């Protein structure tokens, strides 16, 4: 058997020939040709420009009820939709002499924020996430911030499975944090049931996650063709699929208060016991196109890859909604437990030296 890379042939290794009875049963071992780029010292640096969109499940925060045209009541649901945001990924890697494996360590960062308002003259606003649901409201606003910071360490091996197809199985460790903060305000200056001087609700929610755990996956490269006088320019289709299971800690906070028009406190809730430890699962995938070239007598290598990437974090939104029942008076909690999705364009620049 033989494996091919650029015309080079690596013969299979024969089984050991000795008097050991176990050796008589050994199979011949074929080593797949490495698909790692050649460079002088075996090190490489890479950075990704990320233009991603954030989707968080269950961001419905209010409804607006318009009864200006009876008997029909128009109800408009308000949910927070995030915009596209810039982020980055940066890392360093090295090719090893141990079976031609390579290792890499990298960091991914993204910040997303958005806000929304609800309410108009003659309408009634309903709070869907907090204690403001106990009163008719005139207007509301919300702001959601998400901080995504993740570290990855992995070991893998690029190997040619045919002249045009290379795969890289990998194992590693993923760890980091995802912090979410929500600040919601509702107001009704003329409301006189709980106060003779109007009412304003100020609600703050926090869902801070950190986790660490094993990760695995594989990359792929389908070589489409070569260009240049010496055919040094290579064009390929690329793909990647992986996942991780992380021990996760969710620090969940829920603080809400109501004041009158003068800022005098009417009602306040500060909850405890909302924090959870649970397994956090995620999946990721990417498809793209790459161009790479070796130069300086194969001492250096440059690669550019443009792809579309997905990350799906299961049950990442652990915020707790709070409602007040009036008969009897009681505070009711409902945990959301919905998902987080990141998707968008990833542009990678890699330099081997």
PDB file of C-alpha atoms in Angstrom, residues 112-233:
ATOM      1  CA  UNK A 112     -23.241  42.036  21.010  1.00  0.00           C
ATOM      2  CA  UNK A 113     -25.723  44.582  22.308  1.00  0.00           C
ATOM      3  CA  UNK A 114     -29.152  45.775  21.293  1.00  0.00           C
ATOM      4  CA  UNK A 115     -32.100  47.694  22.690  1.00  0.00           C
ATOM      5  CA  UNK A 116     -35.815  48.034  22.026  1.00  0.00           C
ATOM      6  CA  UNK A 117     -38.732  50.278  23.038  1.00  0.00           C
ATOM      7  CA  UNK A 118     -42.475  49.692  23.262  1.00  0.00           C
ATOM      8  CA  UNK A 119     -45.574  51.807  23.791  1.00  0.00           C
ATOM      9  CA  UNK A 120     -47.620  54.512  22.122  1.00  0.00           C
ATOM     10  CA  UNK A 121     -50.486  56.851  23.022  1.00  0.00           C
ATOM     11  CA  UNK A 122     -53.666  54.944  23.829  1.00  0.00           C
ATOM     12  CA  UNK A 123     -51.994  51.536  24.138  1.00  0.00           C
ATOM     13  CA  UNK A 124     -51.342  49.296  27.140  1.00  0.00           C
ATOM     14  CA  UNK A 125     -47.883  47.772  27.538  1.00  0.00           C
ATOM     15  CA  UNK A 126     -47.519  44.420  29.311  1.00  0.00           C
ATOM     16  CA  UNK A 127     -44.275  43.283  30.967  1.00  0.00           C
ATOM     17  CA  UNK A 128     -43.515  39.677  29.915  1.00  0.00           C
ATOM     18  CA  UNK A 129     -40.446  39.008  32.063  1.00  0.00           C
ATOM     19  CA  UNK A 130     -40.769  40.799  35.411  1.00  0.00           C
ATOM     20  CA  UNK A 131     -42.931  42.135  38.206  1.00  0.00           C
ATOM     21  CA  UNK A 132     -44.210  44.916  35.955  1.00  0.00           C
ATOM     22  CA  UNK A 133     -46.766  42.391  34.708  1.00  0.00           C
ATOM     23  CA  UNK A 134     -48.800  43.234  37.827  1.00  0.00           C
ATOM     24  CA  UNK A 135     -49.741  46.711  36.548  1.00  0.00           C
ATOM     25  CA  UNK A 136     -50.974  48.364  33.329  1.00  0.00           C
ATOM     26  CA  UNK A 137     -48.097  50.282  31.762  1.00  0.00           C
ATOM     27  CA  UNK A 138     -47.709  53.067  29.220  1.00  0.00           C
ATOM     28  CA  UNK A 139     -44.198  52.440  27.881  1.00  0.00           C
ATOM     29  CA  UNK A 140     -41.166  50.211  28.250  1.00  0.00           C
ATOM     30  CA  UNK A 141     -37.596  49.753  27.099  1.00  0.00           C
ATOM     31  CA  UNK A 142     -34.964  47.027  27.299  1.00  0.00           C
ATOM     32  CA  UNK A 143     -31.243  46.620  26.661  1.00  0.00           C
ATOM     33  CA  UNK A 144     -29.398  43.290  26.346  1.00  0.00           C
ATOM     34  CA  UNK A 145     -25.602  42.881  26.418  1.00  0.00           C
ATOM     35  CA  UNK A 146     -23.748  39.659  25.581  1.00  0.00           C
ATOM     36  CA  UNK A 147     -20.006  39.104  26.109  1.00  0.00           C
ATOM     37  CA  UNK A 148     -18.572  35.957  24.491  1.00  0.00           C
ATOM     38  CA  UNK A 149     -14.999  34.889  25.390  1.00  0.00           C
ATOM     39  CA  UNK A 150     -13.768  31.369  24.660  1.00  0.00           C
ATOM     40  CA  UNK A 151     -10.358  29.624  24.763  1.00  0.00           C
ATOM     41  CA  UNK A 152      -9.507  26.469  22.809  1.00  0.00           C
ATOM     42  CA  UNK A 153      -6.527  24.114  22.923  1.00  0.00           C
ATOM     43  CA  UNK A 154      -6.414  21.241  20.449  1.00  0.00           C
ATOM     44  CA  UNK A 155      -4.213  18.584  18.901  1.00  0.00           C
ATOM     45  CA  UNK A 156      -4.832  17.214  15.416  1.00  0.00           C
ATOM     46  CA  UNK A 157      -3.202  15.711  12.338  1.00  0.00           C
ATOM     47  CA  UNK A 158      -3.772  16.721   8.723  1.00  0.00           C
ATOM     48  CA  UNK A 159      -3.608  13.584   6.551  1.00  0.00           C
ATOM     49  CA  UNK A 160      -4.213  12.912   2.870  1.00  0.00           C
ATOM     50  CA  UNK A 161      -6.848  10.236   2.342  1.00  0.00           C
ATOM     51  CA  UNK A 162      -6.539  10.656  -1.432  1.00  0.00           C
ATOM     52  CA  UNK A 163      -4.616  12.940  -3.785  1.00  0.00           C
ATOM     53  CA  UNK A 164      -7.260  15.672  -3.392  1.00  0.00           C
ATOM     54  CA  UNK A 165      -8.858  15.044   0.008  1.00  0.00           C
ATOM     55  CA  UNK A 166      -7.293  15.764   3.408  1.00  0.00           C
ATOM     56  CA  UNK A 167      -8.887  15.371   6.839  1.00  0.00           C
ATOM     57  CA  UNK A 168      -7.799  16.526  10.275  1.00  0.00           C
ATOM     58  CA  UNK A 169      -9.318  14.722  13.273  1.00  0.00           C
ATOM     59  CA  UNK A 170      -8.731  16.641  16.502  1.00  0.00           C
ATOM     60  CA  UNK A 171      -9.228  16.474  20.239  1.00  0.00           C
ATOM     61  CA  UNK A 172      -8.806  19.232  22.796  1.00  0.00           C
ATOM     62  CA  UNK A 173     -10.240  21.325  25.611  1.00  0.00           C
ATOM     63  CA  UNK A 174     -12.683  24.245  25.384  1.00  0.00           C
ATOM     64  CA  UNK A 175     -13.236  26.746  28.179  1.00  0.00           C
ATOM     65  CA  UNK A 176     -14.407  30.282  28.711  1.00  0.00           C
ATOM     66  CA  UNK A 177     -17.396  32.389  29.600  1.00  0.00           C
ATOM     67  CA  UNK A 178     -20.585  33.854  28.133  1.00  0.00           C
ATOM     68  CA  UNK A 179     -22.085  36.755  30.094  1.00  0.00           C
ATOM     69  CA  UNK A 180     -25.569  38.183  29.493  1.00  0.00           C
ATOM     70  CA  UNK A 181     -27.087  41.222  31.205  1.00  0.00           C
ATOM     71  CA  UNK A 182     -30.620  42.507  30.640  1.00  0.00           C
ATOM     72  CA  UNK A 183     -31.900  45.875  31.884  1.00  0.00           C
ATOM     73  CA  UNK A 184     -35.619  46.573  31.429  1.00  0.00           C
ATOM     74  CA  UNK A 185     -37.683  49.625  32.407  1.00  0.00           C
ATOM     75  CA  UNK A 186     -41.463  50.131  32.411  1.00  0.00           C
ATOM     76  CA  UNK A 187     -43.435  53.208  33.452  1.00  0.00           C
ATOM     77  CA  UNK A 188     -46.946  54.524  34.068  1.00  0.00           C
ATOM     78  CA  UNK A 189     -46.771  58.015  35.631  1.00  0.00           C
ATOM     79  CA  UNK A 190     -50.570  58.114  36.143  1.00  0.00           C
ATOM     80  CA  UNK A 191     -51.020  54.726  37.802  1.00  0.00           C
ATOM     81  CA  UNK A 192     -52.478  55.094  41.335  1.00  0.00           C
ATOM     82  CA  UNK A 193     -53.234  51.565  42.568  1.00  0.00           C
ATOM     83  CA  UNK A 194     -49.950  50.722  44.310  1.00  0.00           C
ATOM     84  CA  UNK A 195     -48.977  54.379  44.652  1.00  0.00           C
ATOM     85  CA  UNK A 196     -50.741  57.719  44.535  1.00  0.00           C
ATOM     86  CA  UNK A 197     -47.852  59.118  42.507  1.00  0.00           C
ATOM     87  CA  UNK A 198     -47.378  56.808  39.507  1.00  0.00           C
ATOM     88  CA  UNK A 199     -45.129  53.781  39.194  1.00  0.00           C
ATOM     89  CA  UNK A 200     -41.863  52.888  37.446  1.00  0.00           C
ATOM     90  CA  UNK A 201     -40.387  49.375  37.257  1.00  0.00           C
ATOM     91  CA  UNK A 202     -36.630  48.837  37.029  1.00  0.00           C
ATOM     92  CA  UNK A 203     -35.636  45.209  36.328  1.00  0.00           C
ATOM     93  CA  UNK A 204     -32.114  43.789  36.061  1.00  0.00           C
ATOM     94  CA  UNK A 205     -31.332  40.215  35.049  1.00  0.00           C
ATOM     95  CA  UNK A 206     -27.949  38.514  34.792  1.00  0.00           C
ATOM     96  CA  UNK A 207     -26.965  35.138  33.312  1.00  0.00           C
ATOM     97  CA  UNK A 208     -23.187  34.665  33.607  1.00  0.00           C
ATOM     98  CA  UNK A 209     -21.847  31.323  32.382  1.00  0.00           C
ATOM     99  CA  UNK A 210     -18.393  29.797  32.606  1.00  0.00           C
ATOM    100  CA  UNK A 211     -17.449  26.280  31.627  1.00  0.00           C
ATOM    101  CA  UNK A 212     -14.659  23.919  30.625  1.00  0.00           C
ATOM    102  CA  UNK A 213     -14.621  20.472  29.071  1.00  0.00           C
ATOM    103  CA  UNK A 214     -13.435  18.136  26.318  1.00  0.00           C
ATOM    104  CA  UNK A 215     -13.860  19.013  22.648  1.00  0.00           C
ATOM    105  CA  UNK A 216     -13.468  16.992  19.448  1.00  0.00           C
ATOM    106  CA  UNK A 217     -14.089  17.327  15.736  1.00  0.00           C
ATOM    107  CA  UNK A 218     -12.500  17.186  12.308  1.00  0.00           C
ATOM    108  CA  UNK A 219     -11.516  19.541   9.521  1.00  0.00           C
ATOM    109  CA  UNK A 220     -11.582  18.793   5.807  1.00  0.00           C
ATOM    110  CA  UNK A 221      -9.965  20.120   2.631  1.00  0.00           C
ATOM    111  CA  UNK A 222     -10.924  19.228  -0.933  1.00  0.00           C
ATOM    112  CA  UNK A 223      -8.250  20.487  -3.351  1.00  0.00           C
ATOM    113  CA  UNK A 224      -9.918  22.041  -6.404  1.00  0.00           C
ATOM    114  CA  UNK A 225      -6.818  22.972  -8.387  1.00  0.00           C
ATOM    115  CA  UNK A 226      -3.515  24.789  -8.679  1.00  0.00           C
ATOM    116  CA  UNK A 227      -2.308  27.950 -10.437  1.00  0.00           C
ATOM    117  CA  UNK A 228       0.936  29.841 -11.053  1.00  0.00           C
ATOM    118  CA  UNK A 229       4.078  29.144 -13.048  1.00  0.00           C
ATOM    119  CA  UNK A 230       5.188  26.456 -10.606  1.00  0.00           C
ATOM    120  CA  UNK A 231       1.663  25.548  -9.515  1.00  0.00           C
ATOM    121  CA  UNK A 232       2.416  26.990  -6.071  1.00  0.00           C
ATOM    122  CA  UNK A 233      -1.062  28.502  -5.612  1.00  0.00           C
TER     123      UNK A 233
END
